[in-house]
Every structure is written in C-alpha cells, then in structure tokens.
Amino acid sequence: MTQEIELKLSITSEAVDKFKAIPILNGVECDVSTLENTYYDTPALTLTAQGSALRLRKLPNGYVQTLKSRGQNVGGLHLREEWEFPVSNAELELSQFPSDALPQGISQTDLVALFKTDFNRTRWLVNFGESTVEIVLDQGVIAVGEETDPISELELELKSGNIDDLLKLSLSISESVAVMPSDISKAERGYRLFQQNTGVSVDLPNIVPQQSMESAFCALFGYELEKIQRFWQGYWSTGEWKLLNQVLLTLGNLDAQIDWFQDLIPESQRFYVKAQINWLEQALKPILSWWPACFELSQHALEDPANLAVSLQQSKAQRALAGLTQLQENPLLGHRMLCLTAWLHRRRWREDQTPQQRDKAELAIVDGLDRYLSAAMNAVQLEGFAGSVSNALAQTPAVHRLLMLCRYFDHFYGKELGELRAPLEALEDNLSRLSAMEVMARLKDWINGLPLEEQASVHSWARSKPVLLRDIKQLAGRLFKNADQLEVHA
C-alpha cells in the first residue's frame, strides 16, 4: 500500500499547447502511452458507496489492477490509499488485495464491468524545489456504451519531497496556463455517466463542539472550496446555469467564513484571501447578473428565435456564453482558485499570527459560536422586510449567512436552532422567488412576444408578488421573535 498525493487540474484542449511550452518542461523527456481502463463494481455499486474505485488497466506489456480508497480532499489536493498489483491477463485477482481493503463479502463473481476510460497519457518527471513531481497530461474519453464524456486533465503527483513544492509548482503553471482545480476523478465521472447523475453534492464536514477553531475553519473552508470546484465542473458538463449561480453564492460563503474567524486570521491574510474571492466574484457577476434569466426564458440560446423579442434575449445569452468561454480560458481564474487551495493547505495565516490569535485558534469552536450566531442574527434587519421589494431583497445576504451557521452547527443546539433552520430555508427560497419576479418585470418586451396563453401564465405568476412579499414579512417576524432563546450545548 502507498499513499498517493496528487493535485488534479482540468485543462481546456485549447490550453494544451501552451502547457507543453512552459519552461519547466524544456529539455525534459516525456513518455507517451495509450491506456485502456475498465472499472468494476457490483450491480448495487457497493464499492462506490464506500468511496472506493477498482480498475483493471491494459499496459503495453500486460495488465495491472488498482484499488483506491476515498481518502481526503483539501481544495483539490488528494491524499488517499492505493493498492496496485500486476495481473497475468484481463481478469481481476482480488486475492492480492488486503482482506480489509474491500467491503466484507465481496467476491470475484459479484463484480461486473461498468465503464471504460481510454486516453493518451503524456508523462514528465520534473524536479522542483526539493521535490520530484510527475506531471501527467491525459486526453481521451470516458465511455458507457455509446455515451461519452471527454477527458482533458493534468495530474501533478508528488513522488518525493514535500507538498509545499507541489502546490508552488501548480501555482507556477496556472500563471500562464488556463487550468482549474478539479476534485472529480475519472472513476467518479464514469459512475456519474453510468448512473446518468447530473447532481452536485458535497458532504458537510462533521464539526464537533470541542474541535479547535482553526480545525473547524479548515474543514469548513475546504468544504466550500470543494463545492465551488464541483459546481464549476458541473456547469461545463450539464450547461445548467443554476450551478454557476451556486459558484457565486459559495464564494460569498468563503467570504463569510473569513469574517467569522477573523479573530485567528491576521489582517494581512484576510486581505489576501478576500482579494482572491473578490476577483472571482467580479469575474462572474457581470455575466450572472442578467444571463440566467435570459437564457432560461429563451430556452436555448442557439436555436432560431420565434420572434424579435426572443431574438433580443438570445443575443444576450450568446454574449454571456462567449463571456463564460473567455473566463474559462483566462489563466487568472484557475490561478486565483489555486491560491485559495494553497493558502488553506499551507496554513498561511500562521505566518503573521500574534500570540493572542494563536490562542484564539486553539479555543474550542463551541466557545465562540454564540457570538457568531448573535452577530448573524443582528445583521438581519427586520424592518427591511416591512418596506419595499428592494428593501426585502437587500436582506438576502444576511439571511443566507444566518442559514449557513444553522447548517454548519444546528447539531450543537437544542431543538430551537433546528426549528429555526427550516423557516430560514423557506425565507431564502421566497426571497429567491421574489428576485426572479423582479427580473421578469424588466423583461416586458420578451413577455409581450410570447403566445397569449403563455403571457397569461407569466402575468398570473407575477401578480402574486405582493402576496409573496406579505408572506415574507410574516415569516421573518415569526422567525426572529424567539431567537434569543437559543442555548448552545457543548
């Protein structure tokens, strides 16, 4: 058994030539091979349920079988256990793996071939700093029957040395090459294609009351980073604009965490992280401020428009698609994301910490939670819900931050916080619907171009806006009436 330490990066096909020209590869011989891989599991997907992947790979001189565990992921950096053994032919030999590596009761006859990953692999072995790193470029396809998904990715695997060099090397590459941290393995992508699963989910870390502030911060910051990577990748696989909106929302979550944990993070480090987050937000906001509604309402941006009104909306959607492509090809996008990954993994905030901040970092998370929750509740201005639509919508960020804390920590409290979470989710959902109605109000030309029955449906929905605003006001009033009764349980 070995521990695999690697950083996976997606790369567009347009950026491959620029990657091959980076200085660190100058004069380094490369090894090129074609790899054919078949992944196995039970019909009930027992292996993937426990986070394992079993692969049989065809090599020029034989076959090798590999079993990988779930391991850990921190902002795209993978640390996991791996068992690998040569086999005599195109048949698995499970007896070579340790008895506790596979789920109990799994036998050879239980396994079936689910999907294939066939790709060309180019390998370079480079020395960087005090370390040796294998850089791998994979290009090919994942196939489930006739269904395929393209492969275009880099893997930087630490062969010897330290993780710090691995992160510095990835940052160096991302300065000139458009890459993006990628947390989804080929195996997971194959399973998702096999299951026709387009959803995006990340398990919330299990924070315990006596966990240190620093440890809790690391777990939650890494959780949100992983979500951003998966939402971004999910968009390019499905074209679902809501995933891009989730990227923007999750960037706000990272910003909120920096504010909550500011007692242990020096000002210079807070400024550095917020600069990365702000760049990413400002790159997305001009696109997402109007495109999702236009694209959704126009149905398909590239179809022939039914009329002039639809054509106007489709032209906006097409410009947004072009803007997204430009953003994907901008090296700064992946570089900023990798800066956040490296900052978290290297614990950069420790460089400037005062003794008082180090003491704060070692406190139990439960000792600071009441203060975080109180500040989040006070940030929601109840009088804002009693005013106009714009005033109510202005409360959305504060409502979302309070809901974040509930999702992270409601298990620390009694039933009171659990009872707060569901109404908060309803309030956020209603505010989202209210925002959508505001967008519709600005699309009168498009609505007037719809068939009469569709216009009637839209207008009927939009007329419920005053009722929705009334419900939001009532919900907000009930929600915070008894908020001061919460009591944390260590």
mmCIF file with all atom_site columns, N, CA and C in Angstrom, residues 244-271:
data_model
loop_
_atom_site.group_PDB
_atom_site.id
_atom_site.type_symbol
_atom_site.label_atom_id
_atom_site.label_alt_id
_atom_site.label_comp_id
_atom_site.label_asym_id
_atom_site.label_entity_id
_atom_site.label_seq_id
_atom_site.pdbx_PDB_ins_code
_atom_site.Cartn_x
_atom_site.Cartn_y
_atom_site.Cartn_z
_atom_site.occupancy
_atom_site.B_iso_or_equiv
_atom_site.pdbx_formal_charge
_atom_site.auth_seq_id
_atom_site.auth_comp_id
_atom_site.auth_asym_id
_atom_site.auth_atom_id
_atom_site.pdbx_PDB_model_num
ATOM 1  N N  . LEU A 1 244 ? -23.732 27.789 -11.930 1.00 0.00 ? 244 LEU A N  1
ATOM 2  C CA . LEU A 1 244 ? -22.873 28.973 -11.917 1.00 0.00 ? 244 LEU A CA 1
ATOM 3  C C  . LEU A 1 244 ? -23.307 29.935 -10.822 1.00 0.00 ? 244 LEU A C  1
ATOM 4  N N  . ASN A 1 245 ? -24.607 30.058 -10.636 1.00 0.00 ? 245 ASN A N  1
ATOM 5  C CA . ASN A 1 245 ? -25.097 30.905 -9.553  1.00 0.00 ? 245 ASN A CA 1
ATOM 6  C C  . ASN A 1 245 ? -24.660 30.354 -8.202  1.00 0.00 ? 245 ASN A C  1
ATOM 7  N N  . GLN A 1 246 ? -24.586 29.009 -8.095  1.00 0.00 ? 246 GLN A N  1
ATOM 8  C CA . GLN A 1 246 ? -24.100 28.387 -6.863  1.00 0.00 ? 246 GLN A CA 1
ATOM 9  C C  . GLN A 1 246 ? -22.620 28.677 -6.636  1.00 0.00 ? 246 GLN A C  1
ATOM 10 N N  . VAL A 1 247 ? -21.844 28.790 -7.718  1.00 0.00 ? 247 VAL A N  1
ATOM 11 C CA . VAL A 1 247 ? -20.442 29.186 -7.584  1.00 0.00 ? 247 VAL A CA 1
ATOM 12 C C  . VAL A 1 247 ? -20.356 30.547 -6.917  1.00 0.00 ? 247 VAL A C  1
ATOM 13 N N  . LEU A 1 248 ? -21.143 31.487 -7.411  1.00 0.00 ? 248 LEU A N  1
ATOM 14 C CA . LEU A 1 248 ? -21.131 32.841 -6.859  1.00 0.00 ? 248 LEU A CA 1
ATOM 15 C C  . LEU A 1 248 ? -21.584 32.848 -5.407  1.00 0.00 ? 248 LEU A C  1
ATOM 16 N N  . LEU A 1 249 ? -22.628 32.090 -5.108  1.00 0.00 ? 249 LEU A N  1
ATOM 17 C CA . LEU A 1 249 ? -23.138 32.015 -3.743  1.00 0.00 ? 249 LEU A CA 1
ATOM 18 C C  . LEU A 1 249 ? -22.090 31.425 -2.799  1.00 0.00 ? 249 LEU A C  1
ATOM 19 N N  . THR A 1 250 ? -21.375 30.409 -3.262  1.00 0.00 ? 250 THR A N  1
ATOM 20 C CA . THR A 1 250 ? -20.383 29.744 -2.414  1.00 0.00 ? 250 THR A CA 1
ATOM 21 C C  . THR A 1 250 ? -19.161 30.619 -2.199  1.00 0.00 ? 250 THR A C  1
ATOM 22 N N  . LEU A 1 251 ? -18.812 31.437 -3.171  1.00 0.00 ? 251 LEU A N  1
ATOM 23 C CA . LEU A 1 251 ? -17.742 32.419 -2.944  1.00 0.00 ? 251 LEU A CA 1
ATOM 24 C C  . LEU A 1 251 ? -18.124 33.347 -1.793  1.00 0.00 ? 251 LEU A C  1
ATOM 25 N N  . GLY A 1 252 ? -19.397 33.718 -1.734  1.00 0.00 ? 252 GLY A N  1
ATOM 26 C CA . GLY A 1 252 ? -19.861 34.522 -0.606  1.00 0.00 ? 252 GLY A CA 1
ATOM 27 C C  . GLY A 1 252 ? -19.747 33.781 0.716   1.00 0.00 ? 252 GLY A C  1
ATOM 28 N N  . ASN A 1 253 ? -19.938 32.448 0.679   1.00 0.00 ? 253 ASN A N  1
ATOM 29 C CA . ASN A 1 253 ? -19.772 31.652 1.898   1.00 0.00 ? 253 ASN A CA 1
ATOM 30 C C  . ASN A 1 253 ? -18.333 31.720 2.400   1.00 0.00 ? 253 ASN A C  1
ATOM 31 N N  . LEU A 1 254 ? -17.380 31.647 1.471   1.00 0.00 ? 254 LEU A N  1
ATOM 32 C CA . LEU A 1 254 ? -15.972 31.753 1.868   1.00 0.00 ? 254 LEU A CA 1
ATOM 33 C C  . LEU A 1 254 ? -15.698 33.107 2.511   1.00 0.00 ? 254 LEU A C  1
ATOM 34 N N  . ASP A 1 255 ? -16.240 34.157 1.916   1.00 0.00 ? 255 ASP A N  1
ATOM 35 C CA . ASP A 1 255 ? -16.047 35.494 2.458   1.00 0.00 ? 255 ASP A CA 1
ATOM 36 C C  . ASP A 1 255 ? -16.629 35.595 3.864   1.00 0.00 ? 255 ASP A C  1
ATOM 37 N N  . ALA A 1 256 ? -17.801 34.978 4.069   1.00 0.00 ? 256 ALA A N  1
ATOM 38 C CA . ALA A 1 256 ? -18.429 34.997 5.388   1.00 0.00 ? 256 ALA A CA 1
ATOM 39 C C  . ALA A 1 256 ? -17.567 34.275 6.416   1.00 0.00 ? 256 ALA A C  1
ATOM 40 N N  . GLN A 1 257 ? -16.970 33.168 6.039   1.00 0.00 ? 257 GLN A N  1
ATOM 41 C CA . GLN A 1 257 ? -16.135 32.425 6.974   1.00 0.00 ? 257 GLN A CA 1
ATOM 42 C C  . GLN A 1 257 ? -14.914 33.232 7.403   1.00 0.00 ? 257 GLN A C  1
ATOM 43 N N  . ILE A 1 258 ? -14.336 33.979 6.468   1.00 0.00 ? 258 ILE A N  1
ATOM 44 C CA . ILE A 1 258 ? -13.192 34.833 6.833   1.00 0.00 ? 258 ILE A CA 1
ATOM 45 C C  . ILE A 1 258 ? -13.617 35.860 7.872   1.00 0.00 ? 258 ILE A C  1
ATOM 46 N N  . ASP A 1 259 ? -14.833 36.394 7.747   1.00 0.00 ? 259 ASP A N  1
ATOM 47 C CA . ASP A 1 259 ? -15.329 37.355 8.733   1.00 0.00 ? 259 ASP A CA 1
ATOM 48 C C  . ASP A 1 259 ? -15.565 36.681 10.081  1.00 0.00 ? 259 ASP A C  1
ATOM 49 N N  . TRP A 1 260 ? -16.181 35.497 10.071  1.00 0.00 ? 260 TRP A N  1
ATOM 50 C CA . TRP A 1 260 ? -16.481 34.813 11.327  1.00 0.00 ? 260 TRP A CA 1
ATOM 51 C C  . TRP A 1 260 ? -15.220 34.445 12.101  1.00 0.00 ? 260 TRP A C  1
ATOM 52 N N  . PHE A 1 261 ? -14.206 33.991 11.385  1.00 0.00 ? 261 PHE A N  1
ATOM 53 C CA . PHE A 1 261 ? -12.992 33.501 12.045  1.00 0.00 ? 261 PHE A CA 1
ATOM 54 C C  . PHE A 1 261 ? -11.872 34.547 12.040  1.00 0.00 ? 261 PHE A C  1
ATOM 55 N N  . GLN A 1 262 ? -12.233 35.814 11.974  1.00 0.00 ? 262 GLN A N  1
ATOM 56 C CA . GLN A 1 262 ? -11.218 36.855 11.870  1.00 0.00 ? 262 GLN A CA 1
ATOM 57 C C  . GLN A 1 262 ? -10.348 36.960 13.122  1.00 0.00 ? 262 GLN A C  1
ATOM 58 N N  . ASP A 1 263 ? -10.831 36.463 14.256  1.00 0.00 ? 263 ASP A N  1
ATOM 59 C CA . ASP A 1 263 ? -10.028 36.543 15.474  1.00 0.00 ? 263 ASP A CA 1
ATOM 60 C C  . ASP A 1 263 ? -8.742  35.728 15.387  1.00 0.00 ? 263 ASP A C  1
ATOM 61 N N  . LEU A 1 264 ? -8.709  34.728 14.511  1.00 0.00 ? 264 LEU A N  1
ATOM 62 C CA . LEU A 1 264 ? -7.498  33.917 14.423  1.00 0.00 ? 264 LEU A CA 1
ATOM 63 C C  . LEU A 1 264 ? -6.720  34.176 13.135  1.00 0.00 ? 264 LEU A C  1
ATOM 64 N N  . ILE A 1 265 ? -7.252  35.016 12.238  1.00 0.00 ? 265 ILE A N  1
ATOM 65 C CA . ILE A 1 265 ? -6.599  35.272 10.949  1.00 0.00 ? 265 ILE A CA 1
ATOM 66 C C  . ILE A 1 265 ? -6.090  36.707 10.921  1.00 0.00 ? 265 ILE A C  1
ATOM 67 N N  . PRO A 1 266 ? -4.789  36.928 10.798  1.00 0.00 ? 266 PRO A N  1
ATOM 68 C CA . PRO A 1 266 ? -4.239  38.289 10.763  1.00 0.00 ? 266 PRO A CA 1
ATOM 69 C C  . PRO A 1 266 ? -4.833  39.112 9.626   1.00 0.00 ? 266 PRO A C  1
ATOM 70 N N  . GLU A 1 267 ? -4.859  40.421 9.799   1.00 0.00 ? 267 GLU A N  1
ATOM 71 C CA . GLU A 1 267 ? -5.479  41.307 8.820   1.00 0.00 ? 267 GLU A CA 1
ATOM 72 C C  . GLU A 1 267 ? -4.850  41.157 7.436   1.00 0.00 ? 267 GLU A C  1
ATOM 73 N N  . SER A 1 268 ? -3.512  41.018 7.372   1.00 0.00 ? 268 SER A N  1
ATOM 74 C CA . SER A 1 268 ? -2.845  40.891 6.078   1.00 0.00 ? 268 SER A CA 1
ATOM 75 C C  . SER A 1 268 ? -3.308  39.641 5.337   1.00 0.00 ? 268 SER A C  1
ATOM 76 N N  . GLN A 1 269 ? -3.547  38.556 6.082   1.00 0.00 ? 269 GLN A N  1
ATOM 77 C CA . GLN A 1 269 ? -4.000  37.316 5.467   1.00 0.00 ? 269 GLN A CA 1
ATOM 78 C C  . GLN A 1 269 ? -5.466  37.404 5.055   1.00 0.00 ? 269 GLN A C  1
ATOM 79 N N  . ARG A 1 270 ? -6.289  38.089 5.857   1.00 0.00 ? 270 ARG A N  1
ATOM 80 C CA . ARG A 1 270 ? -7.684  38.302 5.474   1.00 0.00 ? 270 ARG A CA 1
ATOM 81 C C  . ARG A 1 270 ? -7.752  39.113 4.182   1.00 0.00 ? 270 ARG A C  1
ATOM 82 N N  . PHE A 1 271 ? -6.915  40.121 4.076   1.00 0.00 ? 271 PHE A N  1
ATOM 83 C CA . PHE A 1 271 ? -6.886  40.951 2.872   1.00 0.00 ? 271 PHE A CA 1
ATOM 84 C C  . PHE A 1 271 ? -6.497  40.113 1.657   1.00 0.00 ? 271 PHE A C  1
#
